PDB file of C-alpha atoms in Angstrom:
ATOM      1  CA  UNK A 168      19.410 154.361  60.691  1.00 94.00           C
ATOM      2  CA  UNK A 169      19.317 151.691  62.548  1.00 97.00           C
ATOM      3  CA  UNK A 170      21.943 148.793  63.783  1.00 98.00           C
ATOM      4  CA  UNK A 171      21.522 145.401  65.737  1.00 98.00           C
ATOM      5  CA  UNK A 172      24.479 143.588  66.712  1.00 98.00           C
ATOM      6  CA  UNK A 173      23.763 139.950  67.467  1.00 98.00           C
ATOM      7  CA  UNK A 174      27.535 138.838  69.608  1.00 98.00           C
ATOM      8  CA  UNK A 175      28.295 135.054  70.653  1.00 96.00           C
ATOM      9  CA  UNK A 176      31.154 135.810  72.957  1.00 85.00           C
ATOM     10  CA  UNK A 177      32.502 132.908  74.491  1.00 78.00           C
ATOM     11  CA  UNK A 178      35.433 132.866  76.229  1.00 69.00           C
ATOM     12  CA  UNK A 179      37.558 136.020  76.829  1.00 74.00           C
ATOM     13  CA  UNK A 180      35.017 138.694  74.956  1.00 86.00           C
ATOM     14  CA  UNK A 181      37.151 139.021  71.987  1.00 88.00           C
ATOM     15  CA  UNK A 182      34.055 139.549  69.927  1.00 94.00           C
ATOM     16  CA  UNK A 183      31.901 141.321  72.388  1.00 96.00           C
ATOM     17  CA  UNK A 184      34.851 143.997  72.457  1.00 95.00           C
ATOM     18  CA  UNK A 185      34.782 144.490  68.778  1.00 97.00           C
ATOM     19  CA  UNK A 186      30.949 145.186  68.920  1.00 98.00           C
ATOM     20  CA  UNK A 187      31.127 147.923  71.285  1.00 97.00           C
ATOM     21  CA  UNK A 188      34.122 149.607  69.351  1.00 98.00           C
ATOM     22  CA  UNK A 189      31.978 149.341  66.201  1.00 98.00           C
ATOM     23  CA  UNK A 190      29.238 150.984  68.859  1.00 98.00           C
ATOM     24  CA  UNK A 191      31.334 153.843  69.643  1.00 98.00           C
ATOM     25  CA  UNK A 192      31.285 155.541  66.318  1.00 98.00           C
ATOM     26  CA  UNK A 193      28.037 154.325  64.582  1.00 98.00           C
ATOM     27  CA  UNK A 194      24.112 153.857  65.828  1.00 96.00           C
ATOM     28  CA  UNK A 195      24.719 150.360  66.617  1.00 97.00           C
ATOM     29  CA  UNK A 196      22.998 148.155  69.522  1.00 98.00           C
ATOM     30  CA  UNK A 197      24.694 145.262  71.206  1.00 98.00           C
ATOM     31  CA  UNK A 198      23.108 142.451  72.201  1.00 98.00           C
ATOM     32  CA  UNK A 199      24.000 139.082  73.238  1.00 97.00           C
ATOM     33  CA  UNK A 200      22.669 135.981  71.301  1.00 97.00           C
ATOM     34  CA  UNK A 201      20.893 134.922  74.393  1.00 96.00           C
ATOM     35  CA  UNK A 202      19.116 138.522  74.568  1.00 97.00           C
ATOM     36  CA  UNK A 203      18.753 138.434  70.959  1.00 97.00           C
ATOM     37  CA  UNK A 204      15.348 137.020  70.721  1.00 92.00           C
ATOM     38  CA  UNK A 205      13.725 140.363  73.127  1.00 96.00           C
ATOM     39  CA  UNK A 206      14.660 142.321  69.427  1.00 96.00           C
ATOM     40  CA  UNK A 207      12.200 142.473  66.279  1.00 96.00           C
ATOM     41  CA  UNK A 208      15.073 142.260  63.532  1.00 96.00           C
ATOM     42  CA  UNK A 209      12.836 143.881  61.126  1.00 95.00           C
ATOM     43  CA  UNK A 210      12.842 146.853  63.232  1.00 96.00           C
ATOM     44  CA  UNK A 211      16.616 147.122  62.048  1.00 97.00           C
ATOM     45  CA  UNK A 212      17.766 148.269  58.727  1.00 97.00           C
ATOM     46  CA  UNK A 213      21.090 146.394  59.557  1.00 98.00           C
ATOM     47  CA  UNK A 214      22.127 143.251  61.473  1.00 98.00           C
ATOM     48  CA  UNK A 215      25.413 142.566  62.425  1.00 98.00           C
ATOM     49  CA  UNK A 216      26.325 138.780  63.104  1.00 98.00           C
ATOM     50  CA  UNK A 217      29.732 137.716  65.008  1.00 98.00           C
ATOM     51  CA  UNK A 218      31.071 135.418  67.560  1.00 96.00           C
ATOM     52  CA  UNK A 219      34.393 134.193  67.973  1.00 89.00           C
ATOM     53  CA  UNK A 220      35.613 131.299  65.717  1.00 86.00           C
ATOM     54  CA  UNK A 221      35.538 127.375  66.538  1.00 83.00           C
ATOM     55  CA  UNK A 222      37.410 124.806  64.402  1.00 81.00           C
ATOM     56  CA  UNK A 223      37.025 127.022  61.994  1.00 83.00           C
ATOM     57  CA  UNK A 224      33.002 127.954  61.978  1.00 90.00           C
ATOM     58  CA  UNK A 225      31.289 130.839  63.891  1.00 94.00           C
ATOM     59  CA  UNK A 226      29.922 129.611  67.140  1.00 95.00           C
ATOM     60  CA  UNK A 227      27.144 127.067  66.460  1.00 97.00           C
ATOM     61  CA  UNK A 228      24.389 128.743  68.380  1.00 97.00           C
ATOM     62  CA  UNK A 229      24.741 131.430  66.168  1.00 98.00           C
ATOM     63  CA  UNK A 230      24.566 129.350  62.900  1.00 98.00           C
ATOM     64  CA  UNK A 231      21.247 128.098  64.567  1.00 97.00           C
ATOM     65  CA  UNK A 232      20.115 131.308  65.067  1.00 97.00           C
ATOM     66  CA  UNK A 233      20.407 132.242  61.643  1.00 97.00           C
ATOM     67  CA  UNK A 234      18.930 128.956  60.612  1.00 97.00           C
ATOM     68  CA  UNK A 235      15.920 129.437  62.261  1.00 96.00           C
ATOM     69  CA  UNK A 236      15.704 132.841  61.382  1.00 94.00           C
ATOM     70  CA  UNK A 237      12.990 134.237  58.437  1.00 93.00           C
ATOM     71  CA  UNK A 238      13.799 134.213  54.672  1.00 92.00           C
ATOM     72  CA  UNK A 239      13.107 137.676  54.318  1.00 92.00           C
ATOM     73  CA  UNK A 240      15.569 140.070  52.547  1.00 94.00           C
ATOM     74  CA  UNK A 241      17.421 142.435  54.419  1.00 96.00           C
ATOM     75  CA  UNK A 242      20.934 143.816  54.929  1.00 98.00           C
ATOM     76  CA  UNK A 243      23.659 142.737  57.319  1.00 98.00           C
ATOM     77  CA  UNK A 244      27.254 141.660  57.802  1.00 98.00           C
ATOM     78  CA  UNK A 245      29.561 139.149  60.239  1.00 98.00           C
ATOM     79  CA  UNK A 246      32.286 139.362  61.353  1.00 97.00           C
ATOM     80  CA  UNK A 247      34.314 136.938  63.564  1.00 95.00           C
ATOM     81  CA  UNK A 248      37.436 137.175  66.276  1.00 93.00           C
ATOM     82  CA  UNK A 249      40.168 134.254  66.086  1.00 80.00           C
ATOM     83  CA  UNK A 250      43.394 132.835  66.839  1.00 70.00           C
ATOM     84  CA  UNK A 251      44.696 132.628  63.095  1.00 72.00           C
ATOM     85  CA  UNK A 252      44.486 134.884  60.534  1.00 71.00           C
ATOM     86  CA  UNK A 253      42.111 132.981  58.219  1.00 72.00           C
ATOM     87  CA  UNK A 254      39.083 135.850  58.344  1.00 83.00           C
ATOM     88  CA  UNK A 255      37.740 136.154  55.387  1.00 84.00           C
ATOM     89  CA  UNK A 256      37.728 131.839  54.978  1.00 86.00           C
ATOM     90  CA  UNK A 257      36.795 131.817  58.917  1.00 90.00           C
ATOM     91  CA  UNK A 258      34.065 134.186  57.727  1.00 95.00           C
ATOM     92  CA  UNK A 259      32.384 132.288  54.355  1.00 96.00           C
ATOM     93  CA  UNK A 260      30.573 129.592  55.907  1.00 95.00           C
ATOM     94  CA  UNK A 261      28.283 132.293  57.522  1.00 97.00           C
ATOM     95  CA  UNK A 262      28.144 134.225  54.883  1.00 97.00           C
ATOM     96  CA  UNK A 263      26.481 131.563  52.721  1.00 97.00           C
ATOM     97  CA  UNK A 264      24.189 130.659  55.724  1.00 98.00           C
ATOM     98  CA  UNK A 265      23.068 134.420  55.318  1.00 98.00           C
ATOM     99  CA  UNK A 266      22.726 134.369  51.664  1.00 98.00           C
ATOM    100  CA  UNK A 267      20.670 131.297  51.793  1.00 97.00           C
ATOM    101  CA  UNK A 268      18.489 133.244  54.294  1.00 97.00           C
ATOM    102  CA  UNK A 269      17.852 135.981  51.586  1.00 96.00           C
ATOM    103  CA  UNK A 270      20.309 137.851  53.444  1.00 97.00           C
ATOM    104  CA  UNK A 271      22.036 140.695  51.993  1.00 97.00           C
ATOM    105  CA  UNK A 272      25.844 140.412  53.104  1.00 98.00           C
ATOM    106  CA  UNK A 273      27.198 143.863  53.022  1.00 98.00           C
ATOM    107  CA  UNK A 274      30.870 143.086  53.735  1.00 97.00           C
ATOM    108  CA  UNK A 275      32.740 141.006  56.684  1.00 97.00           C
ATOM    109  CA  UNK A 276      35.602 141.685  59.318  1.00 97.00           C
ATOM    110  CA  UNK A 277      37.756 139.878  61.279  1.00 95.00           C
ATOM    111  CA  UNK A 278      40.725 140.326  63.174  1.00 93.00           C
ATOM    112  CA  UNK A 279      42.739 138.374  65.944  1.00 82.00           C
ATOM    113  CA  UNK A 280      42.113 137.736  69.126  1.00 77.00           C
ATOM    114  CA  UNK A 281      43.501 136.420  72.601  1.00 58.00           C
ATOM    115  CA  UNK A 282      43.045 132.632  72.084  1.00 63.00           C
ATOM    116  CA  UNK A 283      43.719 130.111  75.371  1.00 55.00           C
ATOM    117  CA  UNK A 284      41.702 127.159  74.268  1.00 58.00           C
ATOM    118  CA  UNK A 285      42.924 123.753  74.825  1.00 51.00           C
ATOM    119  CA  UNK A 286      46.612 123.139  73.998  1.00 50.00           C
ATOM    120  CA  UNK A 287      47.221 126.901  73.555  1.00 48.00           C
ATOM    121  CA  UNK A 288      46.115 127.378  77.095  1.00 47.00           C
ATOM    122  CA  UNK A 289      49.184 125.187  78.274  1.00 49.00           C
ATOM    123  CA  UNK A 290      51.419 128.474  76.968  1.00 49.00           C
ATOM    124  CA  UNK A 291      49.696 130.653  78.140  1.00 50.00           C
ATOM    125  CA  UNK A 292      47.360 131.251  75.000  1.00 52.00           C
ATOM    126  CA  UNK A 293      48.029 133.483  71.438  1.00 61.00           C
ATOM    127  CA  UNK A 294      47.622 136.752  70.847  1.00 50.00           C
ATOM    128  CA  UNK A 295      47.285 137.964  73.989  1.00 61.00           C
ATOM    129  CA  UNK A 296      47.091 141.524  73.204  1.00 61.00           C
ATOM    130  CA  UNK A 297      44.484 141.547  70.899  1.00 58.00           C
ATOM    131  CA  UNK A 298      42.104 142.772  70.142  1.00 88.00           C
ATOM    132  CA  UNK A 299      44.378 145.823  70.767  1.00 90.00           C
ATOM    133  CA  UNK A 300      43.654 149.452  69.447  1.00 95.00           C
ATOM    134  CA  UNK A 301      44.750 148.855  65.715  1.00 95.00           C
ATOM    135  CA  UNK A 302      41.524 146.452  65.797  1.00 94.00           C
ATOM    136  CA  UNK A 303      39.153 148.769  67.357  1.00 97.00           C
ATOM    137  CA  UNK A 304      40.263 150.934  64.871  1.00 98.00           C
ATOM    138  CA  UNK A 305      39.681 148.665  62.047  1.00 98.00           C
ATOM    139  CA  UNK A 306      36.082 147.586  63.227  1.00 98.00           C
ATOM    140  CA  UNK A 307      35.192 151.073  63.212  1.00 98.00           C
ATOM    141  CA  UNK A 308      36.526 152.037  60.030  1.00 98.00           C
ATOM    142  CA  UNK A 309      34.634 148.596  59.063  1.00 98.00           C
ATOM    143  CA  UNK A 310      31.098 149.686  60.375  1.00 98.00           C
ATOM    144  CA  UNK A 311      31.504 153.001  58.585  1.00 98.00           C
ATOM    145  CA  UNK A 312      31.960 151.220  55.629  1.00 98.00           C
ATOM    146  CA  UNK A 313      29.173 148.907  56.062  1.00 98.00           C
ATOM    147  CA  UNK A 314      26.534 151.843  56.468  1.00 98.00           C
ATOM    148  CA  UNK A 315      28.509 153.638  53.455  1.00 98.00           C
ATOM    149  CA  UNK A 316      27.556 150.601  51.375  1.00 98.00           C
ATOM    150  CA  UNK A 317      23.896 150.149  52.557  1.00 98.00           C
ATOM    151  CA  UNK A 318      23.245 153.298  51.969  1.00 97.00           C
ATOM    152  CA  UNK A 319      24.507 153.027  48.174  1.00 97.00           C
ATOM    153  CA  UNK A 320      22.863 150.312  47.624  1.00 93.00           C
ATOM    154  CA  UNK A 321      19.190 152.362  48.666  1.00 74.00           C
TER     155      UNK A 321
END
């Protein structure tokens, strides 16, 4: 089996973190969206899509990215790092952008993380200790879970 993990990491590599947890435990690679074009997706029975969250939307490079990407079917999953705890609505706009792709959307994650931009800068930002170890944890109990369900669904 085979995982891609396409990571927008912006600011403090909240997300980027995440990926490499969900690395530790699963046959996962980790790219950045910038690298992500050197990768034949169809080599990869499983794409993973993530980036941290922005007004409430997954970073729009990444949205492009999956715009422009092919129609055909295949299997993957996002997941998202933020300063609220609004995953699973941070999480739906991509997951229709995916499904509209011909995507199949295995499952999705989120979970906090350290969040300085603009006015929450001024205190010194939210969340600063995440992601912390409970959400390592959960990303790799997540990934597991993704390749439990793709490989049900074969």
């Amino acid at each position: 089996m085979k995982i891609l993990i396409i990571v927008k990491s912006k600011h403090n590599d909240n997300t980027l973190k995440v990926a490499e947890a969900m690395s530790e435990v699963a046959p996962v690679t980790v790219t950045t969206l910038e690298n992500a074009k050197l990768y034949n997706l169809k080599e990869y029975d499983i794409v993973g899509y993530g980036s941290g969250i922005y007004y409430g939307k997954h970073d729009k490079e990444l949205l492009n990215f999956i715009k422009n990407s092919d129609n055909n079917k295949s299997y993957c999953f996002a997941f998202s790092t933020s300063g609220s705890k609004s995953f699973e609505k941070n999480n739906k706009h991509i997951i229709k952008l995916l499904e509209s792709k011909n995507k199949i959307v295995l499952d999705s994650f989120g979970c906090l993380g350290f969040d300085k931009f603009f006015l929450f800068a001024i205190c010194g930002g939210l969340n600063k200790t995440h992601p912390d170890i409970n959400d390592f944890d959960n990303a790799q109990n997540f990934i597991m879970n993704v390749i439990q369900k793709y490989n049900q669904s074969k």
